[in-house]
Structure formats: C-alpha cells, structure tokens
Coordinates of N, CA, C and O in Angstrom, one line a residue:
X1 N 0.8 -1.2 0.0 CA 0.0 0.0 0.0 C 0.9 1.3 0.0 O 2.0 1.2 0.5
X2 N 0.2 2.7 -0.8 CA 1.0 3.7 -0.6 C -0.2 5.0 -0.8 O -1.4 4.9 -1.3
X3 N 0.6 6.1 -0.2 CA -0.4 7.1 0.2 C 0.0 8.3 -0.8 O 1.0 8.3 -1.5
X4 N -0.9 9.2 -0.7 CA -1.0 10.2 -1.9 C 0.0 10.9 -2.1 O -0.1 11.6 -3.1
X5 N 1.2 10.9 -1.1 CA 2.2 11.8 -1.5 C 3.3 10.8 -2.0 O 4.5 11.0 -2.2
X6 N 2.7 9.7 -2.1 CA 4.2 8.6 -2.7 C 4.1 8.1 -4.4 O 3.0 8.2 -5.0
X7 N 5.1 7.8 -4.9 CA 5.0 7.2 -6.2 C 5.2 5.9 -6.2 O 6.0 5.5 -5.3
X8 N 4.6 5.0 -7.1 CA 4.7 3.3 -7.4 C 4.9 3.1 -8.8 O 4.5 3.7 -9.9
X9 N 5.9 1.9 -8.5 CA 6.4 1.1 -9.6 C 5.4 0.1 -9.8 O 4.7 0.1 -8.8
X10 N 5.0 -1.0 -11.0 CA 3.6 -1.4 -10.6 C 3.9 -2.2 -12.0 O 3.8 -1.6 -13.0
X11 N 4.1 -3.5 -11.9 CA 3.9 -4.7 -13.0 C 2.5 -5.6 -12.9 O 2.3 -6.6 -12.1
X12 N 1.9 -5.3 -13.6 CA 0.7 -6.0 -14.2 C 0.9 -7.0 -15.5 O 1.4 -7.0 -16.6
X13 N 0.2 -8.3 -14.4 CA 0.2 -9.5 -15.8 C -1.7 -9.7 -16.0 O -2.7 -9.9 -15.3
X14 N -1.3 -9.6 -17.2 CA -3.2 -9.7 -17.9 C -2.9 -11.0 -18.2 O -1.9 -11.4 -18.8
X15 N -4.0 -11.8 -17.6 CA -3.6 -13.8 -17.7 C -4.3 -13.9 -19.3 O -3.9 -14.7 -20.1
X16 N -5.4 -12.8 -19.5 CA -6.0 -13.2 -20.8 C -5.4 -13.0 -22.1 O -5.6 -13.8 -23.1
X17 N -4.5 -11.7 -22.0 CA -3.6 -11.2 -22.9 C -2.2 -11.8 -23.2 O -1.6 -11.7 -24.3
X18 N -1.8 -12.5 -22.2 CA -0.7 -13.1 -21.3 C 0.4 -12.5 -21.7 O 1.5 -13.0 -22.1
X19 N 0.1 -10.9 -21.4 CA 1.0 -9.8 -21.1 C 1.5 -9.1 -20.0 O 0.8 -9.3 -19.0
X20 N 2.5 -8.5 -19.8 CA 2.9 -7.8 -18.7 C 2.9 -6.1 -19.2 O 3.4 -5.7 -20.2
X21 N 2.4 -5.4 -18.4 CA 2.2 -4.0 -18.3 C 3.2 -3.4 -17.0 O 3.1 -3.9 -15.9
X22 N 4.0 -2.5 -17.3 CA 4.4 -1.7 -16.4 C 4.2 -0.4 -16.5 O 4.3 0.2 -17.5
X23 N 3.8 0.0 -15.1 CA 3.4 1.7 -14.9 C 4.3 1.8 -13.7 O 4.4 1.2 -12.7
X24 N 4.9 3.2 -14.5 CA 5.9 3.7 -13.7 C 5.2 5.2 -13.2 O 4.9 6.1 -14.1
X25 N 4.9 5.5 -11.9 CA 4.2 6.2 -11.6 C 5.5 7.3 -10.2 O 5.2 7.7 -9.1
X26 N 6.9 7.3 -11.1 CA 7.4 8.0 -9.9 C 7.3 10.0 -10.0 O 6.6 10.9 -10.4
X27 N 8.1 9.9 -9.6 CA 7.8 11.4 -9.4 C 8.4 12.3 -10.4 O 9.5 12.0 -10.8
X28 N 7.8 13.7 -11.1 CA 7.7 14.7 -12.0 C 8.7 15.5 -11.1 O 8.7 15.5 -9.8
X29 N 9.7 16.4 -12.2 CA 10.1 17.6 -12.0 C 9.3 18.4 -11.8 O 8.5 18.3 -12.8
X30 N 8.8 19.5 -10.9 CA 8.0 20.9 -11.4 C 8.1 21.2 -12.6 O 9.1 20.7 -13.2
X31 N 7.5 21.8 -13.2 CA 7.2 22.4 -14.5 C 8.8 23.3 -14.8 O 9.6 23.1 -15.7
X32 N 8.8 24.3 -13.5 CA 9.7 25.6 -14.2 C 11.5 24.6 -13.6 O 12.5 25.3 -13.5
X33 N 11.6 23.5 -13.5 CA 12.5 22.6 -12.7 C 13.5 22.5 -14.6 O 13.5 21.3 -15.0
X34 N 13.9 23.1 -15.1 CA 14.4 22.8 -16.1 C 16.2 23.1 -15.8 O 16.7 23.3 -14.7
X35 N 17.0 22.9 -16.9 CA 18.6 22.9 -16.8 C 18.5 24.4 -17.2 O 19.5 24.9 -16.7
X36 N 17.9 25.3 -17.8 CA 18.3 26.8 -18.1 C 17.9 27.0 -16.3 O 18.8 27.3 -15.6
X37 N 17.1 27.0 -16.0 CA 16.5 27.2 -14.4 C 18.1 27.2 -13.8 O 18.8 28.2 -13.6
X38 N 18.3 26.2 -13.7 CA 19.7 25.7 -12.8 C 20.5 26.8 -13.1 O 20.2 27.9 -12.6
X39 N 21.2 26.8 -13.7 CA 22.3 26.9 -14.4 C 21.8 28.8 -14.2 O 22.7 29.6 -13.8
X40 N 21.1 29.0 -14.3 CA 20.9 30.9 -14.0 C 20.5 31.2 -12.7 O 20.8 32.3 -12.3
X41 N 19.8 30.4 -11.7 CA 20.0 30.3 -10.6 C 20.5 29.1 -9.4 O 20.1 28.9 -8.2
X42 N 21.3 28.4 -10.1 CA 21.8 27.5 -9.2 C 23.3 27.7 -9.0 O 24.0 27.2 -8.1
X43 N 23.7 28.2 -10.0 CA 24.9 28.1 -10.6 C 25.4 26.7 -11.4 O 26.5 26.1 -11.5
X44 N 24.2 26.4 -11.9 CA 24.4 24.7 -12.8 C 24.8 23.9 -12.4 O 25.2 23.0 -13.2
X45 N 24.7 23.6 -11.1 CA 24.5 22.4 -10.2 C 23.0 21.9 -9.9 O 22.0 22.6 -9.7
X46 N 23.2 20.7 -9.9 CA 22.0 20.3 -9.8 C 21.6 20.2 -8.0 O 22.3 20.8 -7.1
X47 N 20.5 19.7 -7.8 CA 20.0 19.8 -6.4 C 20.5 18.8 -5.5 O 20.5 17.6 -5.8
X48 N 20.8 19.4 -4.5 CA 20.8 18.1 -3.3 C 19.7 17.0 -3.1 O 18.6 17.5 -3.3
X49 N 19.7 15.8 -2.9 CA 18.6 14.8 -2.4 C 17.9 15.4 -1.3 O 17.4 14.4 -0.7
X50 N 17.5 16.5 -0.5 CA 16.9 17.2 0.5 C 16.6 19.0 -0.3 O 17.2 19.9 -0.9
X51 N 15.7 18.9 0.1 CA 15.3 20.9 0.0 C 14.3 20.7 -1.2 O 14.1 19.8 -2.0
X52 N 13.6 22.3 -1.1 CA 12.8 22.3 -2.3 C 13.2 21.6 -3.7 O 12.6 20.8 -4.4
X53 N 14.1 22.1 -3.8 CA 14.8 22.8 -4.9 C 14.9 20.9 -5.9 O 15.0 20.8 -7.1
X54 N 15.0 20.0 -4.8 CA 15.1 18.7 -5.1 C 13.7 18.2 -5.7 O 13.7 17.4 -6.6
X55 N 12.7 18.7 -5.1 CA 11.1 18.3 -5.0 C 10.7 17.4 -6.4 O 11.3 17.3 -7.5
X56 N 9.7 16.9 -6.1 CA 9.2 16.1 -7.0 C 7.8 15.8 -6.8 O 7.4 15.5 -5.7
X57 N 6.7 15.8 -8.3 CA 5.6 15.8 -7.8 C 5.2 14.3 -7.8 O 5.5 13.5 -8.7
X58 N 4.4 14.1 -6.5 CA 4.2 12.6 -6.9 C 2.9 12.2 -7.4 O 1.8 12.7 -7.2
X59 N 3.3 10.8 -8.3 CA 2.0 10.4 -9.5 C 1.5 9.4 -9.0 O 1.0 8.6 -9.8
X60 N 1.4 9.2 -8.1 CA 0.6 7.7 -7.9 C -1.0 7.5 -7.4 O -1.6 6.5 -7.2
X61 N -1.2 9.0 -7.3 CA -3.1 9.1 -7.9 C -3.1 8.7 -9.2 O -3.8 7.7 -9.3
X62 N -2.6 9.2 -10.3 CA -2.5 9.2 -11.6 C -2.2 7.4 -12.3 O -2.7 7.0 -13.3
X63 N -1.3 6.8 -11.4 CA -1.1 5.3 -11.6 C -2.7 4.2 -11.2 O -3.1 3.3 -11.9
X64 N -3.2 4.9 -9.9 CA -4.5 4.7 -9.2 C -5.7 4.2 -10.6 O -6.3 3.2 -11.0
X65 N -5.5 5.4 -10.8 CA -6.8 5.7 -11.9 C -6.5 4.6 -13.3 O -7.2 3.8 -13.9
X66 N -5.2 5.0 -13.2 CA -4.8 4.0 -14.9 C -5.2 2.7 -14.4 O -6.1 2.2 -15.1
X67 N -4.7 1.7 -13.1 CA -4.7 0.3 -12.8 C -6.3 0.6 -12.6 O -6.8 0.4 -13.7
X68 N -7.1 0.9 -11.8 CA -8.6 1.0 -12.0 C -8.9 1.1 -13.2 O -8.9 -0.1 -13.7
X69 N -9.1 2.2 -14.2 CA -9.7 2.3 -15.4 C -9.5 0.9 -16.3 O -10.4 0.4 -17.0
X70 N -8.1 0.1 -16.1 CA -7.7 -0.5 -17.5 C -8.0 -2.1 -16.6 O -7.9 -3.2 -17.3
X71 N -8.4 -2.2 -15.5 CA -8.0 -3.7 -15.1 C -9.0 -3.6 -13.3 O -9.5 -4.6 -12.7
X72 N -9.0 -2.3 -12.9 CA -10.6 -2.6 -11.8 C -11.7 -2.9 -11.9 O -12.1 -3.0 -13.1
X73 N -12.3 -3.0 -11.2 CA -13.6 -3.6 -10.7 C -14.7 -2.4 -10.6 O -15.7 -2.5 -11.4
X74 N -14.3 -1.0 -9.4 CA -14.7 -0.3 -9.0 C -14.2 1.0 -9.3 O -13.1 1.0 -10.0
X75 N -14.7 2.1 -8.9 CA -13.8 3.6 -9.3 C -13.3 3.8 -8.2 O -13.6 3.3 -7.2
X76 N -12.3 4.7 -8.3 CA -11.5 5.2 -7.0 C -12.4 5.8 -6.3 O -12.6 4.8 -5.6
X77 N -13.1 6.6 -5.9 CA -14.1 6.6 -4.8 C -14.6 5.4 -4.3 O -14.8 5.3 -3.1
X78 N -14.6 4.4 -5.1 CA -15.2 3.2 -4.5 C -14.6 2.5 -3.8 O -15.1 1.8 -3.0
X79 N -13.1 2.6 -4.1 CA -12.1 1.7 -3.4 C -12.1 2.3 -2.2 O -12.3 1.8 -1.1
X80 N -11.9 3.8 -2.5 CA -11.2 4.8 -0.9 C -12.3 4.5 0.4 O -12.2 4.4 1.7
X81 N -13.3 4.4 -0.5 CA -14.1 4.2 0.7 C -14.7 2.5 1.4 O -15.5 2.3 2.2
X82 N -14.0 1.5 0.6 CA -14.0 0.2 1.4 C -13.2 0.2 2.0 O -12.1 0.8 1.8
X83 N -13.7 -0.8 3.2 CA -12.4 -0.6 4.5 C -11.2 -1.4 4.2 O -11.0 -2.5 3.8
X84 N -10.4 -0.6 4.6 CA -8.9 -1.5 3.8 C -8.9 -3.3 4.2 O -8.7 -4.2 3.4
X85 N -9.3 -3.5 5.7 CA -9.6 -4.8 6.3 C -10.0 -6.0 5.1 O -9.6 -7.1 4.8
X86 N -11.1 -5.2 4.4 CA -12.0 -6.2 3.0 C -11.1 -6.1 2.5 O -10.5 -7.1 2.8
X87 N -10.3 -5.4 1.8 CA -9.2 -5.5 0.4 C -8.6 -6.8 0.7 O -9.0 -7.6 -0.2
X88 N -7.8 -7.4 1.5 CA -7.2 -8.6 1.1 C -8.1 -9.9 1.2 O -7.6 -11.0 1.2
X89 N -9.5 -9.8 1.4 CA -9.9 -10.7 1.4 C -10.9 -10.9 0.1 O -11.6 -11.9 -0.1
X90 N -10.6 -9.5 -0.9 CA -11.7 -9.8 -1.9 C -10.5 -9.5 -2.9 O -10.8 -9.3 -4.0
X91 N -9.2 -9.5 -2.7 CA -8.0 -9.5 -3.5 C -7.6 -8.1 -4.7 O -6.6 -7.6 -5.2
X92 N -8.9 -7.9 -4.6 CA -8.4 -6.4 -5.5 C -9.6 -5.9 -5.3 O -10.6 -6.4 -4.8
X93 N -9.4 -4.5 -6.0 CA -10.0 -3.0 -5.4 C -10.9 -3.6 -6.9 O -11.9 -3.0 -7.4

C-alpha cells in the first residue's frame, strides 16, 4: 500500500492477454524545474537529495486511476471508501 504523497512502480500481468504491463508512476520535475532554471540560478548544479529545490511531484493518484480504469472492478471513490480490512480478502479493489 501507498499514500497520496508517494509514487509506485507497478507490473501488471493480464492472464487473458498473457501480457505484462508496467506503470511507472514516480515522481515529476516541477514544471519551471528545467537545466536553463539551474544553471541561472543555481549556478548549474543540480540539487541536493533534501530541499525544495530537489522536489518532486508525486503520481501515484495518476497510476491509481490508470490500474482502476484498465484492469478494476470499482472507481476510485469506491475503493477509498471500502475498508482496507476487505481488500485482502476480496484480492483487489
């Protein structure tokens, strides 16, 4: 399990397709997070692993919706709101 400020890595096998899908749902640069950015105010170093300046937006609502839409049962409202206790006993959302 992971919560809305985290990102997931996420291998799906379709037994009918008898394919594997991978969704990589890690985390986005900000928008204005570019190498001209750096380099005119960073002095063209890149960022420490700590501070804003590192930040990253995380997608794993965005992964949520894709594994629901392409391969759930229910919609994400419907999952958020069964009690997590049912989830491993009915195996998926």
């Amino acid at each position: 399990m992971n919560g809305v400020g985290g990102d997931a890595v996420v291998l799906v096998y379709n037994a009918r397709e008898r394919k594997v899908y991978s969704i990589n749902a890690g985390p986005r640069a900000p928008k204005l997070a570019t190498i001209d950015w750096y380099e005119k105010n960073h002095g063209g170093k890149l960022p420490e692993s700590d501070g804003l300046l590192a930040g990253g937006l995380p997608c794993v609502v965005d992964a949520w919706y894709v594994l629901l839409d392409r391969w759930g049962t229910m919609s994400l409202e419907q999952g958020s709101a069964t009690p997590r206790l049912n989830l491993p006993k009915k195996g998926s959302l």
